[in-house]
C-alpha atoms as one frame of an Amber mdcrd trajectory, in Angstrom:
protein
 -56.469 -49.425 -25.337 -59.583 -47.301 -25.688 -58.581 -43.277 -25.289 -60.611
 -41.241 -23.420 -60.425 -37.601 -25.476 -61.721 -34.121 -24.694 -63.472 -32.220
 -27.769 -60.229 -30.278 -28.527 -58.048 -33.199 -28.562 -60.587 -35.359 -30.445
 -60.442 -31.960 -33.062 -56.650 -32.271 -33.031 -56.531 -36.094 -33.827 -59.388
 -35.924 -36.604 -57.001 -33.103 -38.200 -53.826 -35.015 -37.774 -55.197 -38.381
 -39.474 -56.627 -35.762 -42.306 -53.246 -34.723 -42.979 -51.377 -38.044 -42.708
 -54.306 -39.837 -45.045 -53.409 -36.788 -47.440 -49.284 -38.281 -47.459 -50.492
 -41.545 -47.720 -52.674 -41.142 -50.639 -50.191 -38.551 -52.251 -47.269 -41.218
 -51.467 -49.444 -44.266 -53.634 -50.239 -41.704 -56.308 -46.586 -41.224 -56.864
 -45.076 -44.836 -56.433 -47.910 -45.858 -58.510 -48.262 -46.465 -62.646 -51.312
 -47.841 -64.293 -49.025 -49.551 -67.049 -46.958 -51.707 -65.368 -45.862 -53.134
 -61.897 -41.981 -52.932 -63.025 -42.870 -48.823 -63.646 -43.987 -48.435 -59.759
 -41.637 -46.516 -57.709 -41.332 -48.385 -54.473 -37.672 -47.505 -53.409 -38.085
 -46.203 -50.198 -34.994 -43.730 -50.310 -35.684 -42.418 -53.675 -39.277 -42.438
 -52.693 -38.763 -40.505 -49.223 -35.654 -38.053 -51.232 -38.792 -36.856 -53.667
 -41.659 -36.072 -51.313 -40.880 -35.438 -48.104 -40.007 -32.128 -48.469 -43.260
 -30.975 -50.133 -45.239 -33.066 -48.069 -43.514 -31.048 -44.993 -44.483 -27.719
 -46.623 -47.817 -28.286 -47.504 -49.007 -30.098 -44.294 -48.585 -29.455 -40.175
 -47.316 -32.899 -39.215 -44.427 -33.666 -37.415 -41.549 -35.519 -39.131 -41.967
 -39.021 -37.922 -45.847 -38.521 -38.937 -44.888 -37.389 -42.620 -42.186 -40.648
 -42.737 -44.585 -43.039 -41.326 -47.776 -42.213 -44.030 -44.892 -42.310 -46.923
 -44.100 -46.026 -45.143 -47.494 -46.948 -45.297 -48.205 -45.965 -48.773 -44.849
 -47.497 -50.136 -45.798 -51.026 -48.330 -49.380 -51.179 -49.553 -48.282 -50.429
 -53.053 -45.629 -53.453 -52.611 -48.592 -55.598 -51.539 -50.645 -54.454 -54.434
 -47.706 -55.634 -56.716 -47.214 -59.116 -55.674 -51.377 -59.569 -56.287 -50.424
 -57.639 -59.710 -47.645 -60.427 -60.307 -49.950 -62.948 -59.769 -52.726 -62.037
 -62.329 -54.714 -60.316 -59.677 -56.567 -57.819 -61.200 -55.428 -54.066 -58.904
 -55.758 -50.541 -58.333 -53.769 -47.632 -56.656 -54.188 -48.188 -53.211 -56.447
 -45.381 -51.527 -56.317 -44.760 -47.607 -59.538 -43.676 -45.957 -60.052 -44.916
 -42.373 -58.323 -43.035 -39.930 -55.548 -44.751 -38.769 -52.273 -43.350 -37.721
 -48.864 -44.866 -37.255 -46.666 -43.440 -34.060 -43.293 -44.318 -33.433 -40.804
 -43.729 -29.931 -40.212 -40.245 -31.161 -44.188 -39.256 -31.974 -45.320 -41.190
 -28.877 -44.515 -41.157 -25.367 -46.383 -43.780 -22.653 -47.160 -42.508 -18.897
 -48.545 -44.516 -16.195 -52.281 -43.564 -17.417 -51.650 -41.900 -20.447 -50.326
 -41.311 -23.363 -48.913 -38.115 -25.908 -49.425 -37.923 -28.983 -48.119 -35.321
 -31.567 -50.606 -33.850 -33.556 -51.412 -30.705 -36.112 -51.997 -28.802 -32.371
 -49.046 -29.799 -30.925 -48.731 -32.954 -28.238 -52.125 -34.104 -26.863 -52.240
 -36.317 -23.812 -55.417 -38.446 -23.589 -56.063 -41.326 -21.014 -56.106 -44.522
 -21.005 -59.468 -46.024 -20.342 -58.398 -49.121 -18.226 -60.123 -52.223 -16.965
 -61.041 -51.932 -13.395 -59.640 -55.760 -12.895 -55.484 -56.108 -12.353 -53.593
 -57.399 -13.656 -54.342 -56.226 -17.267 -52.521 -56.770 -20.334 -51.667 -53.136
 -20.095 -49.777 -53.094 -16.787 -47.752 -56.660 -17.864 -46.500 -55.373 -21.186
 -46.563 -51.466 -21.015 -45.458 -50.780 -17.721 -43.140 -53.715 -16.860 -39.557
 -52.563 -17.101 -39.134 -56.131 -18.951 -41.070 -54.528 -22.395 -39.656 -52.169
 -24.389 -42.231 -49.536 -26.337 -42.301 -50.033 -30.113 -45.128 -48.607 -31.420
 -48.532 -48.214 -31.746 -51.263 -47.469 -34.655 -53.852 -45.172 -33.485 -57.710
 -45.926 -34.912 -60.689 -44.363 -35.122 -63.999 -46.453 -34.744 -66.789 -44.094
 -36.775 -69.532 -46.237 -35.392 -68.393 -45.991 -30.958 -67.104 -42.357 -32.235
 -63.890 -43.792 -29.949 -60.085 -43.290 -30.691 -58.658 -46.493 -29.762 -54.358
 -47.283 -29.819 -53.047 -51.059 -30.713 -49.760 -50.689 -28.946 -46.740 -53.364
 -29.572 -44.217 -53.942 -27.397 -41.007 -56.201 -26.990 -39.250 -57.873 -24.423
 -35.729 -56.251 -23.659 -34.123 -59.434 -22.392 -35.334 -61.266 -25.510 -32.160
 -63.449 -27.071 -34.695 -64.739 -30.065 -35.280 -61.395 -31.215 -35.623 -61.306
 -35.432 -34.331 -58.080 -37.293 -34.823 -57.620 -40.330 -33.888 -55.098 -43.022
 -34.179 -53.719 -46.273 -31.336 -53.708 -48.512 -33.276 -53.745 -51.901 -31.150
 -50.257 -52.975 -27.776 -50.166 -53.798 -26.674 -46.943 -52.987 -26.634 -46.746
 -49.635 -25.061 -43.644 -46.392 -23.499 -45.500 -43.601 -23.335 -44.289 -40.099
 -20.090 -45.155 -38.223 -19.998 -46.207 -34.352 -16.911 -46.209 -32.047 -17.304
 -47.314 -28.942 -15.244 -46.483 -25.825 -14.371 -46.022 -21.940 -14.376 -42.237
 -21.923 -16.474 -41.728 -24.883 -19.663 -44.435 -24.563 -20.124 -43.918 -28.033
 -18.961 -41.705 -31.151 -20.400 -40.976 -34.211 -19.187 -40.312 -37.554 -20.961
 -37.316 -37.604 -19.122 -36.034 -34.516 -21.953 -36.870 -31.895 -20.508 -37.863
 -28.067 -22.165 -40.193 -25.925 -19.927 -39.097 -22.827 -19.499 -42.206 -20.412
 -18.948 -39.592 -17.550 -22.265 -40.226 -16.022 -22.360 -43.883 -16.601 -19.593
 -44.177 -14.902 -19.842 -42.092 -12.443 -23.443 -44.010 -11.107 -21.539 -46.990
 -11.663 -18.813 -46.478  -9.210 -21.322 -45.068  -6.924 -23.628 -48.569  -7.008
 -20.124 -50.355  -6.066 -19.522 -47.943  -3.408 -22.588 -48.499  -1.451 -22.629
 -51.984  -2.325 -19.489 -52.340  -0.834 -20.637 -50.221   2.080 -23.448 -52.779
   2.387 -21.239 -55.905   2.172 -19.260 -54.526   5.122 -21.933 -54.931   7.532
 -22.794 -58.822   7.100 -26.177 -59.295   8.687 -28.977 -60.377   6.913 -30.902
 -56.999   6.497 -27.427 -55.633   4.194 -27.942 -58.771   2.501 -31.149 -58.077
   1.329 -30.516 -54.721   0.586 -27.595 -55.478  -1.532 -30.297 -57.593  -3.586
 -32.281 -54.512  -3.713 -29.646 -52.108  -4.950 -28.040 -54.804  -7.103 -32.082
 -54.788  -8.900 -31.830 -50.818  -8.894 -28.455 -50.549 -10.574 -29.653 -53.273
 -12.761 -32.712 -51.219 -13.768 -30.760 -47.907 -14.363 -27.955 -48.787 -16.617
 -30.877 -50.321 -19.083 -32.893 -47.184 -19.178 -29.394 -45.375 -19.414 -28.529
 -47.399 -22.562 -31.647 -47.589 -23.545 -31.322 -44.098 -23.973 -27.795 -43.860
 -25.852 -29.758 -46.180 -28.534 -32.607 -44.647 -28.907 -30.454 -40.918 -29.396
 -28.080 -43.100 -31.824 -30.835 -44.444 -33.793 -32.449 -41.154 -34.375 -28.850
 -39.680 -35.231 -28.836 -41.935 -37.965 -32.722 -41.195 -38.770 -32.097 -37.225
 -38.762 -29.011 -37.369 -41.329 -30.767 -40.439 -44.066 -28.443 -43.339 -43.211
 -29.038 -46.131 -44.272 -26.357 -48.220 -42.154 -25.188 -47.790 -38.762 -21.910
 -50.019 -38.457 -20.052 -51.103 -35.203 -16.842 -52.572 -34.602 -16.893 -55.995
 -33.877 -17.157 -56.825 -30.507 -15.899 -60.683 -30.258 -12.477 -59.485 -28.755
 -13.171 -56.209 -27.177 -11.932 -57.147 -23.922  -8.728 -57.373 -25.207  -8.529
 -54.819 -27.337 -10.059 -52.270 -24.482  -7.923 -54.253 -21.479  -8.908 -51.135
 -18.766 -12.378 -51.553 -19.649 -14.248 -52.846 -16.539 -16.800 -55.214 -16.895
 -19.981 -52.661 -17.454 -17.765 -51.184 -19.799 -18.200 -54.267 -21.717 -22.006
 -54.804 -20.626 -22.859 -51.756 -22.281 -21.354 -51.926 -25.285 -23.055 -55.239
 -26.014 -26.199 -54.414 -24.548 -26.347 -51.206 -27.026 -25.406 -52.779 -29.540
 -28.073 -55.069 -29.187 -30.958 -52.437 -28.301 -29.487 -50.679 -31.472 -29.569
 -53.852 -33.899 -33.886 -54.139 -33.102 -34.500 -50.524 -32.553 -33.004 -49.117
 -36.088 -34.738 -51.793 -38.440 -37.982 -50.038 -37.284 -37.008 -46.918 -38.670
 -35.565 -48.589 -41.705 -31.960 -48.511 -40.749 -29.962 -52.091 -40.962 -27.252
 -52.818 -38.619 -23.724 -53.858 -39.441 -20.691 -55.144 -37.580 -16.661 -54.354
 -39.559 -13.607 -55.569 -38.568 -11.668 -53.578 -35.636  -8.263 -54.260 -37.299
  -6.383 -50.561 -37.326  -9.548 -48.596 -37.028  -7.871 -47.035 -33.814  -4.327
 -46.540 -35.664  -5.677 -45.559 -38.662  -5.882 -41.805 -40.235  -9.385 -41.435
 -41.733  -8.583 -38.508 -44.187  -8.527 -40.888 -47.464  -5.744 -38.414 -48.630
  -3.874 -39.690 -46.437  -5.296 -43.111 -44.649  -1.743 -43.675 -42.831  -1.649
 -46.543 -40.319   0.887 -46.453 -37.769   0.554 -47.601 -33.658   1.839 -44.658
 -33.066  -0.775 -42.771 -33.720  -3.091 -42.868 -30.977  -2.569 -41.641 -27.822
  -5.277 -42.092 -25.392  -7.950 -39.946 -26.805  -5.941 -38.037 -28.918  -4.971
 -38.993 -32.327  -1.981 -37.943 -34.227  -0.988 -38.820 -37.854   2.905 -39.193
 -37.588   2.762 -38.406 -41.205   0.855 -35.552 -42.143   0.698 -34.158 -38.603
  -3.292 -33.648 -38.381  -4.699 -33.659 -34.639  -8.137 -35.241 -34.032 -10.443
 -36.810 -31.342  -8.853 -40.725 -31.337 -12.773 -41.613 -31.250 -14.202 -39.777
 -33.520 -11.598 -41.036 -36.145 -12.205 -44.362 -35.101 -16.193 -44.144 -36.010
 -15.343 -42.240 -39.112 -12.667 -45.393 -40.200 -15.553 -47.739 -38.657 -17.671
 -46.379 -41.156 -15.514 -46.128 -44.357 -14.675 -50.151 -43.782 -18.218 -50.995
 -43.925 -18.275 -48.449 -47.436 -15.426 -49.956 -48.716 -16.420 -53.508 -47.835
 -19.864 -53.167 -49.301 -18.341 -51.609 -52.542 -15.931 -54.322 -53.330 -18.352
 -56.687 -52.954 -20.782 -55.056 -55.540 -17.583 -54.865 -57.446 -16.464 -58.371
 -57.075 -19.633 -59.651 -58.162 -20.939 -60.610 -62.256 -24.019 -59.925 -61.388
 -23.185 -55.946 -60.464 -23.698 -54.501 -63.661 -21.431 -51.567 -63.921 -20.445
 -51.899 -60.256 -20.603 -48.332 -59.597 -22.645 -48.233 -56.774 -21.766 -45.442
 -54.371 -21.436 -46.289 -50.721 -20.966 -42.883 -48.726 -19.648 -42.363 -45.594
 -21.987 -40.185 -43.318 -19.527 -37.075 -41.611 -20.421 -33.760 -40.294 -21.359
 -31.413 -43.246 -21.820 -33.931 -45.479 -20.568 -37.221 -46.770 -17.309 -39.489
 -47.229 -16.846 -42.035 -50.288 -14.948 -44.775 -48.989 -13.439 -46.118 -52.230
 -10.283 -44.676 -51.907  -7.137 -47.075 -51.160  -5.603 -46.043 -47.623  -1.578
 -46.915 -47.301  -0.580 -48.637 -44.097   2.500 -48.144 -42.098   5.004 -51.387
 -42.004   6.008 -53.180 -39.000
């Protein structure tokens, strides 16, 4: 879509793309080494851990911005290896053109517009749109049926035009690829519990209430029911109508919770987010109603293609005692007794915490646990010392520590 830009905004976005060329190039000068393709530095964490922070300081962009130039430079250096492997005779890579790579959190679509964030702060330029309908624009960017992804923002030097290459992705999609990159060992994993009163929990002590959600939800089958009543045709067909609208809103509501959860993760370097298994959940949550259990799969899902993107993988544990289970490794006791509705209870030490929140805290520390046996287990581990760390608030959990569990 061509972008239709004042003089101040077209200032803004030539100063932005200055900057995030200046990451890029200061990203492939790092990774990079001139004797060998084995010396090139293209672990993204380790990477990310030794420049963003500088790169912050010494330029005005945004944080997605600075991440997304460090991404660039890291992937054209891998490319530049595999030609290296091959005999191909290669150089540094340098970045010149002015093209910029915007996420869900650095851009934001409108009806006929979009915002961008800049050096200036957000700029909002228009879209300049084909008089014709229906356009490629309003099918895939508008329709409630795509979900935003992102976008790479160019500058043509011969039009003098800012033009954005947007991608998008159906939301009903059941052939939908993830993929993600597990070439580090040590790894920060994000743990998930999901519930009727609490959507969702982090480790980290974030709330995704369900108060609202349920709330609208009971309201939809209030007037539905209200509708019902009636019997004539005209209820009928606005019973259709509603049932589209409620349909509609609890999508863009859990669209929502993933897009917060994904960033949670983001905003404290995870590089896991793990969930509970949901195979069984309606018996293991028996008061749940069913869009109870249509949200928790459905963010799930939004969650498992969203975080890839910003280089998070997903993971489903085993729910086996993470609801019974104390998630102090001190004491890790197990015990039915424990839980109490949302309030938890060790019956052995005595310590008082949020049921959910020690759920997504033992969510997370089977994931750590599972990963690190495995790298144990295995010949090919080396030393098999590998840390997997639980992410908590103020800091971080290892999850190699044995937890006792109650008897029957």
């Amino acid at each position: 879509m061509k972008l239709a830009v004042s003089d101040e905004q077209r200032d803004a976005l030539h100063r932005t793309a200055d900057q995030y060329l200046y990451c890029a190039n200061r990203t492939a000068d790092y990774c990079w080494s001139d004797t060998s393709y084995t010396e090139c530095k293209i672990n993204k964490r380790q990477v990310r851990d030794a420049l963003y922070s500088e790169l912050r300081e010494e330029t005005d962009l945004q944080a997605q911005l600075v991440q997304a130039a460090i991404k660039r430079a890291i992937e054209a250096v891998k490319g530049v290896i595999e030609r290296w492997k091959k005999g191909q005779r290669v150089s540094c890579p340098t970045f010149t053109a002015e093209t910029m790579d915007y996420d869900t959190r650095s851009a934001t679509f409108y009806r006929n517009k979009v915002s961008l964030a800049t050096v200036a702060g957000r700029v909002e330029p228009s879209f300049v749109l084909p008089a014709d309908s229906p356009t490629p624009y309003e099918r895939y960017v508008l329709s409630e049926d795509y979900e935003f992804r992102e976008s790479t923002l160019q500058y043509d030097s011969t039009t003098d035009e800012f033009y954005l290459k947007t991608s998008t992705r159906w939301t009903d999609g059941d052939d939908v690829e993830v993929s993600a990159d597990t070439e580090h060992p040590d790894q920060t994993v994000l743990g998930i519990d999901l519930g009727v009163n609490s959507l969702a929990v982090s480790s980290t002590g974030t709330f995704w209430q369900g108060d609202d959600y349920n709330h609208w939800c009971r309201e939809f089958e209030k007037r539905r029911g209200e509708m019902q009543q009636r019997g004539t045709q005209a209820a009928h067909n606005a019973v259709r109508r509603l049932g589209k609208q409620e349909e509609a809103w609890r999508k863009q509501y859990i669209h929502t919770v993933a897009n917060e959860l994904v960033a949670e993760a983001v905003e404290h370097d995870c590089d896991v987010i793990a969930f509970e298994d949901l195979t069984d959940i309606r018996e293991r949550l028996p008061h749940a109603k069913w869009h109870h259990i249509w949200a928790f799969r459905r963010l799930y899902r939004y969650v498992e293609y969203k975080a890839p993107e910003q280089g998070v993988s997903v993971e489903q544990v085993e729910p086996n005692h993470t609801s019974q289970r104390y998630s102090r490794t001190d004491c890790g006791f197990t015990h039915k007794d424990n839980r109490h509705g949302e309030h938890f209870e060790c019956q052995k030490c005595g310590y008082e915490v949020n049921a959910d929140y020690n759920g997504a805290k033992n969510i997370g520390l089977r994931y750590a646990r599972k990963r690190t046996h495995r790298r144990q287990s295995s010949p090919t581990s080396g030393s098999g010392d590998a840390e997997v760390d639980l992410r908590i608030n103020g800091g971080t959990l290892n999850g190699g520590s044995h937890q006792p569990v109650a008897g029957d």
